[in-house]
Amino acid sequence: MFHIFGCPMHFGVGDKGLTYSLDYFNDYCKDLEITMLPEITMPEYNLKNLKNLNSVIATCEQIAEEGRKAIKNGEVPLFIAGDHSSVIGTISASATCYDNLGLIWIDAHPDINTDATTVTGNIHGMPVAALLGMGEKRLTQILTPDVKLRPENIVMIGLRDIDPPEATFLEKLKIRHYTYDEVLKRGLEACLNDTVSYLSHLKHVHISFDIDVMDPAFLPGVSVPVPDGFKEAEAFRIMDRLMTELPISSYDIVEYNAEQDTDDKTAAFAKKLAHFILKH
């Protein structure tokens, strides 16, 4: 049984369109019956390299508790949210419940900056780093002080916008990743074959799907669009292969922004993706 929950997190990127996007999506997909968690607003200290730090931490702690409760109840969490900083909560929950967790990060961005490397200060560009125990310590200690992920258990798919420090981290930590250009060059099936083989020894894997991995020419409803990207058929092929051939234990769908959408194209895709996960 799935436990569907969500949070309109916007603190990690500061895009106010995200504050109402989940409510809009919940109304658009009433049959999903999403358990809604509010953002938690805390006093801030205006850190340029860690914007809205206290609010992100408080909200992620709430998300993590809800995710951990679902797993302890024998449910499979499906989390739908605003910005990608929120998954510090969901993945911390999965990592706390499952030893040696794997992560498949489907995103245009690797989100592996830290407070020392970020250009924007937006924490939605830091979740993978935090889960690896890098950067601001308070972000790394959601639920427990333990490191949540091992770099050898991560695969990233669809990257198109990598900051220079992120490229250094990916190389130094030897994180398996497939840029969108590499997928085009090698072929999607070859990259998926490698991904399945690479993670097949794990017992639990979390998929975090950022909608900005998709081509914004077709799905414009995201906060940080990057040119090119996957088409719908490719996205569902990726999910079908991974869900069929790996032990997926938890899911995220993030960064849907209704304010940037056109004719509900992105909302329709997110709805279809959620139902695809639920019915698979």
PDB file of C-alpha atoms in Angstrom:
ATOM      1  CA  MET A   1       0.000   0.000   0.000  1.00  0.00           C
ATOM      2  CA  PHE A   2       1.196   3.478  -0.852  1.00  0.00           C
ATOM      3  CA  HIS A   3       1.246   6.443   1.488  1.00  0.00           C
ATOM      4  CA  ILE A   4       0.859   9.591  -0.617  1.00  0.00           C
ATOM      5  CA  PHE A   5       1.903  12.792   1.090  1.00  0.00           C
ATOM      6  CA  GLY A   6       3.267  16.151   0.066  1.00  0.00           C
ATOM      7  CA  CYS A   7       4.499  19.574   1.092  1.00  0.00           C
ATOM      8  CA  PRO A   8       4.414  22.900  -0.808  1.00  0.00           C
ATOM      9  CA  MET A   9       8.064  23.569   0.016  1.00  0.00           C
ATOM     10  CA  HIS A  10       9.402  26.730  -1.567  1.00  0.00           C
ATOM     11  CA  PHE A  11      12.031  27.797   0.962  1.00  0.00           C
ATOM     12  CA  GLY A  12      14.776  25.923  -0.866  1.00  0.00           C
ATOM     13  CA  VAL A  13      14.469  28.047  -3.988  1.00  0.00           C
ATOM     14  CA  GLY A  14      12.315  31.022  -2.967  1.00  0.00           C
ATOM     15  CA  ASP A  15       9.844  30.700  -5.842  1.00  0.00           C
ATOM     16  CA  LYS A  16       6.476  31.760  -4.435  1.00  0.00           C
ATOM     17  CA  GLY A  17       4.653  29.897  -7.185  1.00  0.00           C
ATOM     18  CA  LEU A  18       5.457  26.692  -5.316  1.00  0.00           C
ATOM     19  CA  THR A  19       3.511  27.802  -2.254  1.00  0.00           C
ATOM     20  CA  TYR A  20       0.183  27.130  -3.959  1.00  0.00           C
ATOM     21  CA  SER A  21       1.200  24.608  -6.622  1.00  0.00           C
ATOM     22  CA  LEU A  22       0.622  21.528  -4.491  1.00  0.00           C
ATOM     23  CA  ASP A  23      -2.852  22.733  -3.484  1.00  0.00           C
ATOM     24  CA  TYR A  24      -3.596  23.260  -7.156  1.00  0.00           C
ATOM     25  CA  PHE A  25      -2.245  19.822  -8.027  1.00  0.00           C
ATOM     26  CA  ASN A  26      -4.183  18.177  -5.194  1.00  0.00           C
ATOM     27  CA  ASP A  27      -7.373  19.707  -6.552  1.00  0.00           C
ATOM     28  CA  TYR A  28      -6.382  18.665 -10.089  1.00  0.00           C
ATOM     29  CA  CYS A  29      -5.853  15.072  -8.891  1.00  0.00           C
ATOM     30  CA  LYS A  30      -8.476  14.658  -6.194  1.00  0.00           C
ATOM     31  CA  ASP A  31      -8.348  10.871  -6.483  1.00  0.00           C
ATOM     32  CA  LEU A  32      -4.770  10.823  -5.132  1.00  0.00           C
ATOM     33  CA  GLU A  33      -5.914  12.031  -1.711  1.00  0.00           C
ATOM     34  CA  ILE A  34      -2.549  13.564  -0.823  1.00  0.00           C
ATOM     35  CA  THR A  35      -1.859  14.018   2.891  1.00  0.00           C
ATOM     36  CA  MET A  36      -0.753  17.641   2.985  1.00  0.00           C
ATOM     37  CA  LEU A  37       2.021  18.823   5.279  1.00  0.00           C
ATOM     38  CA  PRO A  38       2.521  22.568   5.709  1.00  0.00           C
ATOM     39  CA  GLU A  39       5.770  24.427   5.361  1.00  0.00           C
ATOM     40  CA  ILE A  40       7.132  25.495   8.720  1.00  0.00           C
ATOM     41  CA  THR A  41       8.300  29.101   8.834  1.00  0.00           C
ATOM     42  CA  MET A  42      11.065  29.826  11.313  1.00  0.00           C
ATOM     43  CA  PRO A  43      13.038  32.967  12.219  1.00  0.00           C
ATOM     44  CA  GLU A  44      15.954  33.378   9.849  1.00  0.00           C
ATOM     45  CA  TYR A  45      19.358  35.038   9.992  1.00  0.00           C
ATOM     46  CA  ASN A  46      19.654  35.987   6.324  1.00  0.00           C
ATOM     47  CA  LEU A  47      22.620  33.768   5.493  1.00  0.00           C
ATOM     48  CA  LYS A  48      23.519  34.493   1.866  1.00  0.00           C
ATOM     49  CA  ASN A  49      24.885  31.001   1.277  1.00  0.00           C
ATOM     50  CA  LEU A  50      22.061  29.187   3.110  1.00  0.00           C
ATOM     51  CA  LYS A  51      18.803  30.955   2.399  1.00  0.00           C
ATOM     52  CA  ASN A  52      15.868  30.055   4.678  1.00  0.00           C
ATOM     53  CA  LEU A  53      18.023  27.485   6.482  1.00  0.00           C
ATOM     54  CA  ASN A  54      15.938  27.202   9.639  1.00  0.00           C
ATOM     55  CA  SER A  55      12.670  26.898   7.737  1.00  0.00           C
ATOM     56  CA  VAL A  56      14.086  24.243   5.403  1.00  0.00           C
ATOM     57  CA  ILE A  57      15.365  22.211   8.358  1.00  0.00           C
ATOM     58  CA  ALA A  58      12.120  22.437  10.338  1.00  0.00           C
ATOM     59  CA  THR A  59      10.034  21.482   7.293  1.00  0.00           C
ATOM     60  CA  CYS A  60      12.350  18.610   6.336  1.00  0.00           C
ATOM     61  CA  GLU A  61      12.209  17.257   9.880  1.00  0.00           C
ATOM     62  CA  GLN A  62       8.412  17.158   9.650  1.00  0.00           C
ATOM     63  CA  ILE A  63       8.557  15.463   6.235  1.00  0.00           C
ATOM     64  CA  ALA A  64      11.071  12.926   7.535  1.00  0.00           C
ATOM     65  CA  GLU A  65       8.886  12.002  10.485  1.00  0.00           C
ATOM     66  CA  GLU A  66       5.886  11.449   8.208  1.00  0.00           C
ATOM     67  CA  GLY A  67       7.942   9.333   5.818  1.00  0.00           C
ATOM     68  CA  ARG A  68       9.447   7.246   8.593  1.00  0.00           C
ATOM     69  CA  LYS A  69       6.012   6.654  10.106  1.00  0.00           C
ATOM     70  CA  ALA A  70       4.697   5.430   6.755  1.00  0.00           C
ATOM     71  CA  ILE A  71       7.580   2.989   6.296  1.00  0.00           C
ATOM     72  CA  LYS A  72       7.224   1.687   9.841  1.00  0.00           C
ATOM     73  CA  ASN A  73       3.537   1.057   9.032  1.00  0.00           C
ATOM     74  CA  GLY A  74       4.571  -1.092   6.071  1.00  0.00           C
ATOM     75  CA  GLU A  75       3.628   1.521   3.465  1.00  0.00           C
ATOM     76  CA  VAL A  76       5.522   2.718   0.390  1.00  0.00           C
ATOM     77  CA  PRO A  77       5.945   6.506   0.535  1.00  0.00           C
ATOM     78  CA  LEU A  78       5.150   8.559  -2.540  1.00  0.00           C
ATOM     79  CA  PHE A  79       6.078  12.158  -1.786  1.00  0.00           C
ATOM     80  CA  ILE A  80       4.929  15.031  -4.019  1.00  0.00           C
ATOM     81  CA  ALA A  81       6.409  18.419  -3.373  1.00  0.00           C
ATOM     82  CA  GLY A  82       7.625  21.803  -4.282  1.00  0.00           C
ATOM     83  CA  ASP A  83      11.373  22.292  -4.399  1.00  0.00           C
ATOM     84  CA  HIS A  84      13.948  19.512  -4.189  1.00  0.00           C
ATOM     85  CA  SER A  85      15.331  20.539  -0.778  1.00  0.00           C
ATOM     86  CA  SER A  86      12.323  18.753   0.722  1.00  0.00           C
ATOM     87  CA  VAL A  87      13.749  15.338  -0.108  1.00  0.00           C
ATOM     88  CA  ILE A  88      16.400  15.767   2.536  1.00  0.00           C
ATOM     89  CA  GLY A  89      13.407  14.748   4.644  1.00  0.00           C
ATOM     90  CA  THR A  90      12.084  11.859   2.572  1.00  0.00           C
ATOM     91  CA  ILE A  91      15.446  10.280   1.843  1.00  0.00           C
ATOM     92  CA  SER A  92      16.524  10.671   5.471  1.00  0.00           C
ATOM     93  CA  ALA A  93      13.388   8.722   6.406  1.00  0.00           C
ATOM     94  CA  SER A  94      14.170   5.951   3.921  1.00  0.00           C
ATOM     95  CA  ALA A  95      17.841   5.818   4.947  1.00  0.00           C
ATOM     96  CA  THR A  96      16.899   5.621   8.620  1.00  0.00           C
ATOM     97  CA  CYS A  97      14.564   2.689   8.000  1.00  0.00           C
ATOM     98  CA  TYR A  98      16.642   0.826   5.401  1.00  0.00           C
ATOM     99  CA  ASP A  99      20.335   0.006   5.653  1.00  0.00           C
ATOM    100  CA  ASN A 100      22.556   0.771   2.678  1.00  0.00           C
ATOM    101  CA  LEU A 101      19.908   2.709   0.755  1.00  0.00           C
ATOM    102  CA  GLY A 102      20.315   3.264  -2.973  1.00  0.00           C
ATOM    103  CA  LEU A 103      19.261   6.468  -4.711  1.00  0.00           C
ATOM    104  CA  ILE A 104      18.310   7.111  -8.335  1.00  0.00           C
ATOM    105  CA  TRP A 105      18.349  10.859  -8.921  1.00  0.00           C
ATOM    106  CA  ILE A 106      16.436  11.776 -12.092  1.00  0.00           C
ATOM    107  CA  ASP A 107      17.093  15.465 -12.539  1.00  0.00           C
ATOM    108  CA  ALA A 108      18.587  18.111 -14.798  1.00  0.00           C
ATOM    109  CA  HIS A 109      20.787  19.120 -11.849  1.00  0.00           C
ATOM    110  CA  PRO A 110      22.964  17.007  -9.534  1.00  0.00           C
ATOM    111  CA  ASP A 111      22.079  19.198  -6.514  1.00  0.00           C
ATOM    112  CA  ILE A 112      25.379  18.429  -4.832  1.00  0.00           C
ATOM    113  CA  ASN A 113      26.487  21.950  -3.931  1.00  0.00           C
ATOM    114  CA  THR A 114      27.254  22.933  -0.349  1.00  0.00           C
ATOM    115  CA  ASP A 115      27.169  26.226   1.498  1.00  0.00           C
ATOM    116  CA  ALA A 116      30.832  26.629   0.482  1.00  0.00           C
ATOM    117  CA  THR A 117      30.239  26.138  -3.268  1.00  0.00           C
ATOM    118  CA  THR A 118      26.751  27.513  -3.935  1.00  0.00           C
ATOM    119  CA  VAL A 119      26.338  30.577  -6.127  1.00  0.00           C
ATOM    120  CA  THR A 120      22.681  31.234  -5.266  1.00  0.00           C
ATOM    121  CA  GLY A 121      22.457  30.095  -1.636  1.00  0.00           C
ATOM    122  CA  ASN A 122      19.347  28.102  -2.551  1.00  0.00           C
ATOM    123  CA  ILE A 123      19.237  24.877  -0.545  1.00  0.00           C
ATOM    124  CA  HIS A 124      17.328  23.022  -3.284  1.00  0.00           C
ATOM    125  CA  GLY A 125      20.750  22.772  -4.933  1.00  0.00           C
ATOM    126  CA  MET A 126      22.237  20.986  -1.895  1.00  0.00           C
ATOM    127  CA  PRO A 127      20.151  17.915  -0.929  1.00  0.00           C
ATOM    128  CA  VAL A 128      22.480  15.232  -2.301  1.00  0.00           C
ATOM    129  CA  ALA A 129      25.454  16.861  -0.591  1.00  0.00           C
ATOM    130  CA  ALA A 130      23.567  17.029   2.713  1.00  0.00           C
ATOM    131  CA  LEU A 131      22.536  13.375   2.477  1.00  0.00           C
ATOM    132  CA  LEU A 132      26.178  12.463   1.875  1.00  0.00           C
ATOM    133  CA  GLY A 133      27.120  14.300   5.067  1.00  0.00           C
ATOM    134  CA  MET A 134      28.636  17.286   3.247  1.00  0.00           C
ATOM    135  CA  GLY A 135      28.159  20.964   4.020  1.00  0.00           C
ATOM    136  CA  GLU A 136      26.094  22.577   6.769  1.00  0.00           C
ATOM    137  CA  LYS A 137      25.917  20.056   9.614  1.00  0.00           C
ATOM    138  CA  ARG A 138      22.320  20.806  10.571  1.00  0.00           C
ATOM    139  CA  LEU A 139      21.181  19.780   7.088  1.00  0.00           C
ATOM    140  CA  THR A 140      23.001  16.458   7.443  1.00  0.00           C
ATOM    141  CA  GLN A 141      21.409  15.538  10.763  1.00  0.00           C
ATOM    142  CA  ILE A 142      17.708  15.162   9.935  1.00  0.00           C
ATOM    143  CA  LEU A 143      16.326  12.317  12.122  1.00  0.00           C
ATOM    144  CA  THR A 144      19.830  11.070  12.995  1.00  0.00           C
ATOM    145  CA  PRO A 145      23.413  12.378  12.843  1.00  0.00           C
ATOM    146  CA  ASP A 146      24.348   9.425  10.633  1.00  0.00           C
ATOM    147  CA  VAL A 147      25.362   9.879   6.990  1.00  0.00           C
ATOM    148  CA  LYS A 148      22.306   8.915   4.940  1.00  0.00           C
ATOM    149  CA  LEU A 149      23.855   7.851   1.615  1.00  0.00           C
ATOM    150  CA  ARG A 150      27.031   6.324   0.254  1.00  0.00           C
ATOM    151  CA  PRO A 151      28.290   7.750  -3.038  1.00  0.00           C
ATOM    152  CA  GLU A 152      28.669   4.265  -4.531  1.00  0.00           C
ATOM    153  CA  ASN A 153      24.919   3.704  -4.064  1.00  0.00           C
ATOM    154  CA  ILE A 154      23.840   6.698  -6.170  1.00  0.00           C
ATOM    155  CA  VAL A 155      22.994   6.917  -9.868  1.00  0.00           C
ATOM    156  CA  MET A 156      22.030  10.221 -11.503  1.00  0.00           C
ATOM    157  CA  ILE A 157      20.197  10.285 -14.828  1.00  0.00           C
ATOM    158  CA  GLY A 158      19.519  13.173 -17.214  1.00  0.00           C
ATOM    159  CA  LEU A 159      21.930  15.828 -15.915  1.00  0.00           C
ATOM    160  CA  ARG A 160      22.150  18.916 -18.147  1.00  0.00           C
ATOM    161  CA  ASP A 161      23.226  21.726 -15.813  1.00  0.00           C
ATOM    162  CA  ILE A 162      26.240  20.933 -13.621  1.00  0.00           C
ATOM    163  CA  ASP A 163      28.102  23.648 -11.720  1.00  0.00           C
ATOM    164  CA  PRO A 164      31.914  23.341 -11.803  1.00  0.00           C
ATOM    165  CA  PRO A 165      32.164  22.471  -8.077  1.00  0.00           C
ATOM    166  CA  GLU A 166      29.463  19.849  -8.565  1.00  0.00           C
ATOM    167  CA  ALA A 167      31.438  18.296 -11.408  1.00  0.00           C
ATOM    168  CA  THR A 168      34.409  18.099  -9.055  1.00  0.00           C
ATOM    169  CA  PHE A 169      32.319  16.376  -6.377  1.00  0.00           C
ATOM    170  CA  LEU A 170      30.899  13.892  -8.875  1.00  0.00           C
ATOM    171  CA  GLU A 171      34.375  12.979 -10.058  1.00  0.00           C
ATOM    172  CA  LYS A 172      35.991  12.918  -6.612  1.00  0.00           C
ATOM    173  CA  LEU A 173      33.241  10.794  -5.068  1.00  0.00           C
ATOM    174  CA  LYS A 174      32.962   8.625  -8.189  1.00  0.00           C
ATOM    175  CA  ILE A 175      29.194   9.032  -8.300  1.00  0.00           C
ATOM    176  CA  ARG A 176      27.746   7.150 -11.265  1.00  0.00           C
ATOM    177  CA  HIS A 177      25.914   9.639 -13.462  1.00  0.00           C
ATOM    178  CA  TYR A 178      24.559   9.871 -16.990  1.00  0.00           C
ATOM    179  CA  THR A 179      24.217  13.305 -18.508  1.00  0.00           C
ATOM    180  CA  TYR A 180      21.456  13.875 -21.005  1.00  0.00           C
ATOM    181  CA  ASP A 181      24.089  14.136 -23.739  1.00  0.00           C
ATOM    182  CA  GLU A 182      25.523  10.768 -22.724  1.00  0.00           C
ATOM    183  CA  VAL A 183      22.070   9.208 -22.823  1.00  0.00           C
ATOM    184  CA  LEU A 184      21.659  10.540 -26.361  1.00  0.00           C
ATOM    185  CA  LYS A 185      25.076   9.240 -27.372  1.00  0.00           C
ATOM    186  CA  ARG A 186      24.962   5.792 -25.762  1.00  0.00           C
ATOM    187  CA  GLY A 187      21.230   5.214 -25.912  1.00  0.00           C
ATOM    188  CA  LEU A 188      18.710   5.195 -23.086  1.00  0.00           C
ATOM    189  CA  GLU A 189      18.532   1.404 -22.838  1.00  0.00           C
ATOM    190  CA  ALA A 190      22.302   1.074 -22.424  1.00  0.00           C
ATOM    191  CA  CYS A 191      22.299   3.608 -19.577  1.00  0.00           C
ATOM    192  CA  LEU A 192      19.360   1.862 -17.915  1.00  0.00           C
ATOM    193  CA  ASN A 193      21.057  -1.526 -18.284  1.00  0.00           C
ATOM    194  CA  ASP A 194      24.110  -0.124 -16.526  1.00  0.00           C
ATOM    195  CA  THR A 195      21.987   1.454 -13.795  1.00  0.00           C
ATOM    196  CA  VAL A 196      20.123  -1.760 -13.044  1.00  0.00           C
ATOM    197  CA  SER A 197      23.336  -3.776 -12.983  1.00  0.00           C
ATOM    198  CA  TYR A 198      25.110  -1.220 -10.791  1.00  0.00           C
ATOM    199  CA  LEU A 199      22.385  -1.109  -8.115  1.00  0.00           C
ATOM    200  CA  SER A 200      21.097  -4.688  -8.347  1.00  0.00           C
ATOM    201  CA  HIS A 201      22.906  -5.800  -5.179  1.00  0.00           C
ATOM    202  CA  LEU A 202      20.864  -3.406  -3.008  1.00  0.00           C
ATOM    203  CA  LYS A 203      17.673  -4.339  -1.172  1.00  0.00           C
ATOM    204  CA  HIS A 204      16.121  -0.876  -1.090  1.00  0.00           C
ATOM    205  CA  VAL A 205      16.305   1.978  -3.603  1.00  0.00           C
ATOM    206  CA  HIS A 206      14.693   5.433  -3.509  1.00  0.00           C
ATOM    207  CA  ILE A 207      13.729   7.236  -6.742  1.00  0.00           C
ATOM    208  CA  SER A 208      13.692  11.032  -6.665  1.00  0.00           C
ATOM    209  CA  PHE A 209      12.155  12.446  -9.862  1.00  0.00           C
ATOM    210  CA  ASP A 210      12.557  16.161 -10.537  1.00  0.00           C
ATOM    211  CA  ILE A 211      10.223  17.289 -13.306  1.00  0.00           C
ATOM    212  CA  ASP A 212      12.861  19.673 -14.632  1.00  0.00           C
ATOM    213  CA  VAL A 213      14.606  16.615 -16.105  1.00  0.00           C
ATOM    214  CA  MET A 214      11.927  16.870 -18.779  1.00  0.00           C
ATOM    215  CA  ASP A 215      12.119  19.081 -21.867  1.00  0.00           C
ATOM    216  CA  PRO A 216      10.593  22.450 -20.849  1.00  0.00           C
ATOM    217  CA  ALA A 217       9.488  23.018 -24.430  1.00  0.00           C
ATOM    218  CA  PHE A 218       6.787  20.439 -23.686  1.00  0.00           C
ATOM    219  CA  LEU A 219       6.538  20.671 -19.863  1.00  0.00           C
ATOM    220  CA  PRO A 220       7.216  24.269 -18.811  1.00  0.00           C
ATOM    221  CA  GLY A 221       5.848  24.076 -15.256  1.00  0.00           C
ATOM    222  CA  VAL A 222       9.094  24.036 -13.252  1.00  0.00           C
ATOM    223  CA  SER A 223      11.072  26.662 -11.350  1.00  0.00           C
ATOM    224  CA  VAL A 224      14.476  26.136 -12.990  1.00  0.00           C
ATOM    225  CA  PRO A 225      13.998  24.981 -16.598  1.00  0.00           C
ATOM    226  CA  VAL A 226      16.996  23.757 -18.596  1.00  0.00           C
ATOM    227  CA  PRO A 227      16.853  23.419 -22.414  1.00  0.00           C
ATOM    228  CA  ASP A 228      16.352  19.958 -23.933  1.00  0.00           C
ATOM    229  CA  GLY A 229      15.607  16.960 -21.712  1.00  0.00           C
ATOM    230  CA  PHE A 230      13.504  13.854 -21.777  1.00  0.00           C
ATOM    231  CA  LYS A 231      10.220  13.433 -23.587  1.00  0.00           C
ATOM    232  CA  GLU A 232       7.262  11.724 -21.928  1.00  0.00           C
ATOM    233  CA  ALA A 233       7.796   8.297 -23.500  1.00  0.00           C
ATOM    234  CA  GLU A 234      11.415   8.283 -22.311  1.00  0.00           C
ATOM    235  CA  ALA A 235      10.421   9.206 -18.770  1.00  0.00           C
ATOM    236  CA  PHE A 236       7.947   6.360 -18.521  1.00  0.00           C
ATOM    237  CA  ARG A 237      10.434   3.951 -20.057  1.00  0.00           C
ATOM    238  CA  ILE A 238      12.943   4.940 -17.377  1.00  0.00           C
ATOM    239  CA  MET A 239      10.423   4.451 -14.596  1.00  0.00           C
ATOM    240  CA  ASP A 240       9.131   1.160 -16.016  1.00  0.00           C
ATOM    241  CA  ARG A 241      12.617  -0.359 -16.237  1.00  0.00           C
ATOM    242  CA  LEU A 242      13.676   0.811 -12.800  1.00  0.00           C
ATOM    243  CA  MET A 243      10.463  -0.180 -11.052  1.00  0.00           C
ATOM    244  CA  THR A 244      10.381  -3.587 -12.735  1.00  0.00           C
ATOM    245  CA  GLU A 245      14.019  -4.521 -12.212  1.00  0.00           C
ATOM    246  CA  LEU A 246      15.050  -2.864  -8.943  1.00  0.00           C
ATOM    247  CA  PRO A 247      13.619  -2.980  -5.387  1.00  0.00           C
ATOM    248  CA  ILE A 248      12.170   0.530  -5.281  1.00  0.00           C
ATOM    249  CA  SER A 249      10.966   1.281  -1.759  1.00  0.00           C
ATOM    250  CA  SER A 250      10.111   5.010  -1.873  1.00  0.00           C
ATOM    251  CA  TYR A 251       9.515   7.804  -4.367  1.00  0.00           C
ATOM    252  CA  ASP A 252       9.562  11.576  -4.837  1.00  0.00           C
ATOM    253  CA  ILE A 253       8.014  13.739  -7.538  1.00  0.00           C
ATOM    254  CA  VAL A 254       9.177  17.328  -7.093  1.00  0.00           C
ATOM    255  CA  GLU A 255       9.456  20.839  -8.556  1.00  0.00           C
ATOM    256  CA  TYR A 256       6.017  21.092 -10.200  1.00  0.00           C
ATOM    257  CA  ASN A 257       5.299  24.822 -10.443  1.00  0.00           C
ATOM    258  CA  ALA A 258       1.769  25.706 -11.527  1.00  0.00           C
ATOM    259  CA  GLU A 259       2.697  29.369 -12.016  1.00  0.00           C
ATOM    260  CA  GLN A 260       5.061  28.434 -14.848  1.00  0.00           C
ATOM    261  CA  ASP A 261       2.781  25.846 -16.462  1.00  0.00           C
ATOM    262  CA  THR A 262       0.824  26.220 -19.702  1.00  0.00           C
ATOM    263  CA  ASP A 263      -2.608  24.626 -20.175  1.00  0.00           C
ATOM    264  CA  ASP A 264      -1.890  22.214 -17.284  1.00  0.00           C
ATOM    265  CA  LYS A 265       0.615  20.304 -19.422  1.00  0.00           C
ATOM    266  CA  THR A 266       2.990  19.729 -16.530  1.00  0.00           C
ATOM    267  CA  ALA A 267       0.187  19.007 -14.086  1.00  0.00           C
ATOM    268  CA  ALA A 268      -1.142  16.347 -16.453  1.00  0.00           C
ATOM    269  CA  PHE A 269       2.305  14.751 -16.696  1.00  0.00           C
ATOM    270  CA  ALA A 270       2.793  14.748 -12.916  1.00  0.00           C
ATOM    271  CA  LYS A 271      -0.645  13.179 -12.470  1.00  0.00           C
ATOM    272  CA  LYS A 272       0.119  10.504 -15.050  1.00  0.00           C
ATOM    273  CA  LEU A 273       3.480   9.802 -13.416  1.00  0.00           C
ATOM    274  CA  ALA A 274       1.923   9.447  -9.974  1.00  0.00           C
ATOM    275  CA  HIS A 275      -0.714   7.030 -11.271  1.00  0.00           C
ATOM    276  CA  PHE A 276       1.929   5.091 -13.191  1.00  0.00           C
ATOM    277  CA  ILE A 277       3.844   4.562  -9.947  1.00  0.00           C
ATOM    278  CA  LEU A 278       0.716   3.572  -8.049  1.00  0.00           C
ATOM    279  CA  LYS A 279      -0.455   1.065 -10.688  1.00  0.00           C
ATOM    280  CA  HIS A 280       2.891  -0.455 -11.609  1.00  0.00           C
TER     281      HIS A 280
END
